[in-house]
Coordinates of C-alpha atoms in Angstrom, one line a residue:
Chain A
M13 CA 0.0 0.0 0.0
S14 CA 1.5 3.3 -1.0
L15 CA -1.0 5.4 0.7
P16 CA -0.2 5.3 4.4
T17 CA 3.6 5.8 3.7
N18 CA 2.9 9.0 2.0
T19 CA 2.1 11.3 4.9
L20 CA 2.6 14.5 3.0
A21 CA 0.1 13.6 0.4
L22 CA -2.2 12.3 3.1
R23 CA -2.1 15.6 5.0
R24 CA -2.8 17.5 1.8
Y25 CA -5.6 15.0 1.1
V26 CA -7.4 15.7 4.4
R27 CA -7.1 19.4 4.0
S28 CA -8.2 19.8 0.3
P29 CA -11.6 21.3 -0.3
S30 CA -12.5 18.7 -2.9
M31 CA -11.9 16.0 -0.3
A32 CA -14.4 17.8 2.0
G33 CA -17.0 17.4 -0.7
A34 CA -16.2 13.7 -1.1
A35 CA -16.2 13.2 2.7
L36 CA -19.6 14.9 2.9
L37 CA -21.0 12.6 0.3
W38 CA -19.6 9.5 2.1
A39 CA -21.1 10.8 5.3
A40 CA -24.5 11.0 3.5
L41 CA -24.0 7.5 2.3
I42 CA -23.3 6.1 5.7
A43 CA -26.3 8.0 7.2
L44 CA -28.5 6.5 4.5
A45 CA -27.2 3.0 5.3
L46 CA -28.0 3.5 8.9
A47 CA -31.4 5.0 8.2
A48 CA -32.4 2.2 5.8
P49 CA -33.4 -0.5 8.3
A50 CA -35.8 2.0 9.9
T51 CA -37.5 2.7 6.5
G52 CA -37.6 -1.0 5.7
R53 CA -39.8 -1.7 8.7
A54 CA -42.5 0.8 7.7
E55 CA -43.7 -1.0 4.6
A56 CA -44.1 -4.7 3.7
E57 CA -47.9 -4.6 4.1
T58 CA -48.2 -6.5 0.8
A59 CA -46.3 -9.7 0.4
P60 CA -46.6 -10.7 -3.2
V61 CA -45.2 -14.0 -4.4
L62 CA -43.9 -14.9 -7.9
T63 CA -43.7 -18.5 -8.7
I64 CA -41.6 -20.2 -11.4
D65 CA -43.0 -23.4 -12.6
G66 CA -43.1 -25.3 -15.9
Q67 CA -40.9 -22.6 -17.5
Q68 CA -43.5 -20.0 -16.8
F69 CA -43.9 -17.1 -14.3
H70 CA -47.0 -17.3 -12.2
P71 CA -48.6 -14.8 -12.4
K72 CA -47.3 -13.4 -15.6
E73 CA -48.5 -10.0 -14.6
L74 CA -47.9 -9.1 -11.0
T75 CA -49.8 -6.1 -9.8
L76 CA -48.1 -3.9 -7.2
P77 CA -49.1 -0.7 -5.4
P78 CA -47.4 2.5 -6.3
G79 CA -45.2 4.5 -4.0
Q80 CA -44.3 1.6 -1.7
K81 CA -41.3 -0.5 -1.1
V82 CA -42.4 -4.1 -1.6
K83 CA -40.9 -7.3 -0.5
L84 CA -41.3 -9.7 -3.3
T85 CA -40.8 -13.4 -2.8
I86 CA -39.7 -15.5 -5.8
R87 CA -40.1 -19.3 -5.6
N88 CA -38.8 -21.8 -8.1
K89 CA -41.0 -24.9 -8.2
G90 CA -39.6 -26.0 -11.6
S91 CA -36.9 -28.5 -12.3
L92 CA -34.3 -26.0 -13.6
P93 CA -32.5 -23.1 -12.0
A94 CA -33.7 -19.7 -13.1
E95 CA -32.4 -16.2 -13.0
F96 CA -35.0 -13.5 -12.4
E97 CA -33.7 -10.4 -14.2
S98 CA -35.2 -7.0 -15.0
Y99 CA -33.5 -4.1 -16.6
D100 CA -36.6 -2.0 -15.9
L101 CA -36.4 -2.7 -12.2
S102 CA -32.6 -3.1 -12.1
R103 CA -32.9 -6.5 -10.4
E104 CA -31.0 -9.7 -10.9
V105 CA -31.2 -12.9 -8.8
V106 CA -30.6 -16.6 -9.3
V107 CA -33.5 -18.7 -8.1
P108 CA -32.3 -22.3 -7.5
V109 CA -34.5 -25.3 -7.9
G110 CA -36.8 -25.6 -4.9
G111 CA -35.4 -22.3 -3.6
E112 CA -37.0 -19.1 -2.5
V113 CA -35.4 -15.6 -2.7
T114 CA -36.4 -12.2 -1.5
V115 CA -36.2 -9.1 -3.7
Y116 CA -37.1 -5.7 -2.6
V117 CA -38.6 -3.4 -5.3
G118 CA -39.7 0.2 -5.3
P119 CA -41.1 2.5 -4.3
L120 CA -42.3 2.4 -7.9
E121 CA -44.3 4.9 -10.0
A122 CA -47.3 3.6 -11.9
G123 CA -46.3 1.8 -15.0
R124 CA -45.2 -1.5 -16.5
Y125 CA -41.8 -3.1 -15.6
E126 CA -40.8 -6.1 -17.6
F127 CA -38.8 -9.0 -16.2
F128 CA -37.5 -12.3 -17.7
N129 CA -35.6 -15.4 -16.9
D130 CA -32.0 -14.9 -18.0
F131 CA -31.5 -18.6 -18.3
N132 CA -34.5 -18.9 -20.6
Q133 CA -35.4 -15.7 -22.2
S134 CA -38.6 -16.9 -23.7
M135 CA -39.9 -16.8 -20.2
R136 CA -41.2 -13.3 -19.6
G137 CA -43.5 -11.4 -17.3
A138 CA -44.1 -7.9 -16.0
V139 CA -44.8 -6.0 -12.8
V140 CA -47.7 -3.7 -13.3
V141 CA -47.8 -0.8 -10.9
K142 CA -51.2 0.8 -10.4
P143 CA -53.3 1.9 -7.4
T144 CA -55.6 -0.8 -6.1
D145 CA -59.3 0.0 -6.2
A146 CA -59.9 -1.1 -2.6
N147 CA -57.7 1.2 -0.7
A148 CA -57.8 4.5 -2.6
P149 CA -55.2 7.2 -2.3
G150 CA -54.0 8.5 1.0
G151 CA -52.8 5.1 2.2
Q152 CA -49.2 5.0 3.6
Chain B
M30 CA -27.9 -24.0 -29.2
L31 CA -27.6 -20.4 -30.2
A32 CA -29.6 -19.3 -27.2
T33 CA -27.2 -21.2 -25.0
A34 CA -24.2 -19.7 -26.8
V35 CA -25.6 -16.2 -26.3
I36 CA -26.3 -16.6 -22.6
L37 CA -22.8 -18.0 -21.8
F38 CA -21.2 -15.4 -24.0
R39 CA -22.8 -12.7 -21.9
E40 CA -21.8 -14.3 -18.6
V41 CA -18.2 -14.8 -19.7
L42 CA -18.0 -11.4 -21.4
E43 CA -18.0 -9.3 -18.2
A44 CA -15.3 -11.3 -16.6
A45 CA -13.2 -11.4 -19.8
L46 CA -13.4 -7.7 -20.3
I47 CA -12.4 -6.9 -16.7
V48 CA -9.5 -9.4 -16.8
A49 CA -8.4 -7.9 -20.1
I50 CA -8.4 -4.3 -18.7
V51 CA -6.6 -5.4 -15.5
L52 CA -4.0 -7.2 -17.5
G53 CA -3.5 -4.3 -19.8
A54 CA -3.4 -1.8 -17.0
S55 CA -0.7 -3.7 -15.1
R56 CA 1.5 -3.9 -18.2
G57 CA 5.2 -4.1 -17.4
I58 CA 4.8 -5.3 -13.9
A59 CA 6.7 -8.5 -13.4
G60 CA 4.7 -11.4 -12.1
R61 CA 1.3 -10.1 -13.1
G62 CA 0.5 -13.0 -15.3
R63 CA 0.9 -15.5 -12.5
W64 CA -1.2 -13.4 -10.1
V65 CA -4.0 -12.9 -12.7
A66 CA -3.9 -16.6 -13.5
G67 CA -4.2 -17.3 -9.8
G68 CA -7.2 -15.0 -9.6
I69 CA -8.9 -16.9 -12.5
G70 CA -8.2 -20.2 -10.9
L71 CA -9.5 -19.2 -7.5
G72 CA -12.4 -17.5 -9.2
L73 CA -13.4 -20.8 -10.9
V74 CA -13.2 -22.6 -7.6
G75 CA -15.3 -19.8 -6.0
A76 CA -17.8 -19.9 -8.9
S77 CA -18.3 -23.7 -8.5
L78 CA -18.7 -23.4 -4.7
I79 CA -21.3 -20.7 -5.1
A80 CA -23.2 -22.7 -7.7
L81 CA -23.0 -25.8 -5.5
L82 CA -24.2 -23.9 -2.4
A83 CA -26.8 -21.8 -4.4
A84 CA -29.8 -23.1 -2.5
D85 CA -28.3 -22.4 0.9
L86 CA -26.9 -19.1 -0.1
S87 CA -30.2 -17.9 -1.5
A88 CA -32.1 -18.9 1.6
S89 CA -29.6 -17.1 3.9
L90 CA -30.0 -13.6 5.3
G91 CA -33.7 -13.6 4.8
G92 CA -33.6 -14.6 1.2
S93 CA -31.1 -11.8 0.3
G94 CA -27.9 -13.8 0.8
Q95 CA -27.0 -13.8 -2.9
A96 CA -27.5 -10.0 -3.4
I97 CA -25.4 -9.3 -0.3
L98 CA -22.6 -11.6 -1.4
N99 CA -22.6 -9.9 -4.8
A100 CA -22.4 -6.5 -3.2
V101 CA -19.5 -7.6 -1.0
I102 CA -17.6 -9.1 -3.9
L103 CA -18.2 -6.0 -6.0
L104 CA -17.2 -3.6 -3.2
G105 CA -14.0 -5.7 -2.7
A106 CA -13.2 -5.2 -6.4
V107 CA -13.9 -1.5 -6.1
V108 CA -11.4 -1.1 -3.2
M109 CA -8.8 -3.1 -5.1
L110 CA -9.2 -1.2 -8.3
T111 CA -9.0 2.1 -6.4
W112 CA -5.7 0.9 -4.8
H113 CA -4.4 -0.1 -8.2
N114 CA -5.3 3.2 -9.8
V115 CA -3.8 5.3 -6.9
W116 CA -0.6 3.2 -7.1
M117 CA -0.4 3.7 -10.8
S118 CA -0.9 7.5 -10.5
S119 CA 2.4 7.7 -8.7
H120 CA 4.3 4.9 -10.5
G121 CA 2.8 4.9 -14.0
R122 CA 5.1 7.4 -15.6
K123 CA 8.2 5.7 -14.2
L124 CA 6.9 2.3 -15.4
A125 CA 6.2 3.6 -18.9
A126 CA 9.7 5.0 -19.1
E127 CA 11.3 1.8 -17.9
I128 CA 9.2 -0.3 -20.3
S129 CA 10.3 1.7 -23.2
S130 CA 14.0 1.6 -22.3
V131 CA 14.2 -2.0 -21.1
G132 CA 11.5 -3.4 -23.2
A133 CA 10.7 -6.0 -20.6
D134 CA 8.8 -6.4 -17.4
V135 CA 9.9 -4.2 -14.6
Q136 CA 10.6 -5.2 -11.0
T137 CA 9.3 -2.3 -9.0
G138 CA 9.1 -2.1 -5.2
K139 CA 5.6 -2.4 -3.9
K140 CA 3.1 -3.3 -6.5
P141 CA -0.6 -4.0 -6.4
L142 CA -0.3 -7.6 -7.4
T143 CA -2.8 -8.8 -4.8
A144 CA -5.2 -6.2 -6.2
L145 CA -4.9 -7.8 -9.6
M146 CA -5.6 -11.2 -8.1
V147 CA -8.6 -10.1 -6.1
V148 CA -10.2 -8.2 -9.0
T149 CA -9.8 -11.2 -11.3
F150 CA -11.1 -13.5 -8.6
A151 CA -14.1 -11.3 -8.1
A152 CA -15.0 -11.0 -11.8
V153 CA -14.6 -14.7 -12.5
T154 CA -16.5 -15.8 -9.3
R155 CA -19.5 -13.6 -9.9
E156 CA -20.1 -14.3 -13.5
G157 CA -18.7 -17.8 -13.4
S158 CA -21.2 -19.0 -10.8
E159 CA -24.1 -18.0 -13.0
A160 CA -22.5 -19.8 -16.0
V161 CA -21.9 -22.9 -13.9
L162 CA -25.5 -22.9 -12.7
F163 CA -26.8 -22.5 -16.2
L164 CA -24.6 -25.2 -17.6
W165 CA -25.7 -27.5 -14.8
A166 CA -29.3 -26.7 -15.7
I167 CA -28.6 -27.8 -19.3
A168 CA -26.9 -31.0 -18.1
A169 CA -29.8 -31.8 -15.9
G170 CA -32.4 -30.9 -18.5
G171 CA -31.3 -33.6 -20.9
G172 CA -33.0 -33.1 -24.3
N173 CA -30.8 -31.6 -26.9
S174 CA -27.9 -31.4 -24.5
L175 CA -25.1 -32.1 -27.0
G176 CA -26.0 -29.1 -29.2
M177 CA -26.4 -27.0 -26.1
T178 CA -23.0 -28.0 -24.8
I179 CA -21.4 -27.1 -28.1
G180 CA -23.3 -23.8 -28.1
G181 CA -22.2 -23.2 -24.5
L182 CA -18.5 -23.8 -25.2
G183 CA -18.8 -21.6 -28.3
G184 CA -20.2 -18.8 -26.2
V185 CA -17.5 -19.2 -23.6
A186 CA -14.8 -19.1 -26.4
A187 CA -16.4 -16.1 -28.0
G188 CA -16.4 -14.2 -24.7
I189 CA -12.8 -15.0 -24.1
L190 CA -12.0 -13.9 -27.7
V191 CA -13.6 -10.5 -27.1
G192 CA -11.5 -10.1 -24.0
L193 CA -8.4 -11.0 -25.9
L194 CA -9.2 -8.5 -28.6
L195 CA -9.7 -5.7 -26.1
Y196 CA -6.4 -6.6 -24.5
R197 CA -4.6 -6.5 -27.9
G198 CA -6.3 -3.2 -28.6
L199 CA -5.2 -1.7 -25.4
L200 CA -1.6 -2.6 -26.1
R201 CA -1.7 -0.5 -29.3
I202 CA -2.1 2.6 -27.3
P203 CA 1.2 4.5 -27.4
L204 CA 3.2 3.9 -24.3
R205 CA 3.3 7.6 -23.5
H206 CA -0.5 7.8 -23.0
F207 CA -0.9 4.2 -22.0
F208 CA -1.2 4.4 -18.3
S209 CA -3.3 7.5 -18.2
V210 CA -5.8 5.9 -20.7
T211 CA -6.0 2.7 -18.7
S212 CA -6.4 4.7 -15.5
W213 CA -9.4 6.4 -17.0
I214 CA -10.9 3.1 -18.1
I215 CA -10.4 1.6 -14.6
L216 CA -11.9 4.7 -13.0
L217 CA -15.1 4.4 -14.9
L218 CA -15.2 0.6 -14.5
T219 CA -14.8 1.1 -10.7
A220 CA -17.6 3.6 -10.5
G221 CA -19.8 1.3 -12.5
L222 CA -19.1 -1.7 -10.2
A223 CA -19.9 0.5 -7.2
A224 CA -23.2 1.4 -8.7
Q225 CA -23.9 -2.3 -9.3
A226 CA -23.1 -2.9 -5.6
A227 CA -25.5 -0.2 -4.6
G228 CA -28.2 -1.9 -6.8
Y229 CA -27.7 -5.2 -4.9
L230 CA -27.8 -3.6 -1.5
N231 CA -31.0 -1.9 -2.5
Q232 CA -32.4 -5.2 -3.8
A233 CA -31.6 -6.7 -0.4
G234 CA -33.5 -3.9 1.3
L235 CA -30.4 -2.5 3.0
L236 CA -30.3 0.8 1.1
P237 CA -33.1 3.1 0.0
A238 CA -33.6 3.5 -3.7
L239 CA -33.7 7.3 -3.6
G240 CA -35.9 7.3 -6.6
T241 CA -36.4 4.1 -8.5
S242 CA -35.7 5.4 -12.0
L243 CA -34.2 8.8 -12.2
W244 CA -34.4 8.7 -15.9
D245 CA -35.2 6.1 -18.6
T246 CA -33.0 5.8 -21.6
S247 CA -34.0 2.2 -22.5
Q248 CA -35.8 3.4 -25.6
L249 CA -32.6 5.2 -26.7
L250 CA -30.1 2.5 -25.7
S251 CA -31.5 -0.7 -24.3
Q252 CA -29.4 -2.5 -21.7
A253 CA -30.3 -5.7 -23.5
S254 CA -28.6 -4.6 -26.7
I255 CA -24.9 -5.4 -27.3
V256 CA -23.8 -1.8 -27.1
G257 CA -25.9 -1.3 -23.9
Q258 CA -24.4 -4.4 -22.4
L259 CA -20.8 -3.4 -23.3
L260 CA -21.3 0.1 -21.9
H261 CA -22.9 -1.4 -18.7
I262 CA -19.8 -3.5 -18.1
L263 CA -17.2 -0.9 -19.1
V264 CA -18.6 2.4 -17.8
G265 CA -21.6 1.2 -15.7
Y266 CA -24.3 2.3 -18.0
I267 CA -27.8 1.7 -16.5
A268 CA -30.8 2.6 -18.6
R269 CA -33.1 3.2 -15.6
P270 CA -30.8 4.0 -12.7
S271 CA -32.0 4.5 -9.1
G272 CA -30.8 7.4 -7.0
I273 CA -28.6 5.3 -4.8
Q274 CA -26.8 3.9 -7.9
L275 CA -26.1 7.3 -9.2
L276 CA -24.9 8.4 -5.8
F277 CA -22.5 5.5 -5.5
Y278 CA -21.3 6.1 -9.0
V279 CA -20.5 9.8 -8.5
V280 CA -19.1 9.4 -5.0
T281 CA -16.7 6.6 -6.1
L282 CA -15.7 8.5 -9.2
L283 CA -14.8 11.6 -7.2
T284 CA -13.1 9.7 -4.4
V285 CA -10.8 7.7 -6.7
L286 CA -10.1 10.8 -8.8
V287 CA -9.2 12.9 -5.7
L288 CA -7.0 10.1 -4.3
M289 CA -5.2 9.7 -7.7
R290 CA -4.6 13.4 -8.0
L291 CA -3.2 13.8 -4.5
V292 CA -1.0 10.8 -4.4
G293 CA 0.1 11.2 -8.0
R294 CA 1.1 14.8 -7.6
P295 CA 4.8 15.3 -8.1
R296 CA 6.7 15.9 -4.8
R297 CA 7.6 19.4 -4.0
P298 CA 9.8 20.7 -1.2
Q299 CA 7.6 21.0 1.9
T300 CA 8.6 24.6 2.5
E301 CA 6.8 25.7 -0.6
A302 CA 3.5 26.7 0.8
A303 CA 0.3 27.1 -1.2
S304 CA 1.0 30.7 -2.1
P305 CA -0.4 32.8 -4.9

């Protein structure tokens, strides 16, 4: 490691104004990381499950509420491992045979978010985000 | 068969490109070949282990074990690439001068050889485990498995070939600019890996999204396209980035840049204060 041996550069590093900016950003990151578990507890009212079976997603269209972080469970009841992937949701996870994984998504705006099985791309589905009729606006 | 080839090609491509860049950027450092080969070997072992333990891993940490492991591996690579770049910022010029005069690998003092190994290991383990799982699925599936095996091997070979081409291309950069070009490439690569790590931590529910899609350029350049895929690997292109991914990208970029500038700055006598 060349860094610690170079005290002069280190001292300059600590004092430089650009470093103050970077340090601030890092502080913000750490604060966010610490705050995250608290925000995680608030949601998870809905517990949707996506099942993989017979080289199909069930359901093919999964409806989720807008503006909420959702804990999505993906189960693989098929005979082949699958990789749930979505560019729209920026999500990627391998689901082993007989396995179950958790993927947090959102909070999402209303719209359609496609996903697919990266190990078999003919297997596709979508998350459809729209307000549910039952509990109209003002939930949370 | 073709589908198999394409899938394995994509899995291998990311690892191959990263190894090519790391090999190029460490040009002239004696012993790098051995360390990178060691990283590939360890990576293949790691990939097989992860594939073997996939079921347990997925079930661990409340179903988020895989995402968290991915994030840890990626962040490890980010730290090591940062070290490499910072080291190069103070040794690159000397290295370039020695390569051109001696024309052979240089034995310099402290060198980031472990960094090379860890980065290679990280890249191969991450992408390799998916490739192994996929191949396993083919083997288990029976059916047209011979054709699929041939396709799979073809895909792996093609991925390695692209990595090789990138490496050869890098070596054509004039020596004078060589290490500054590779430093920029690694800087962007590192920021992209940090953004990927942020995505995994958000997927595991450990970091807030801070806006799920800040913008959407998937109509303009889909991440599923070849160019989108290449840019995703090389500079961290994400068509619909979340706030936390952008934040990690920018913070990593700035941090590495500042470290490189400060450590790489030519030494001046200490008495010379910041005057003007």
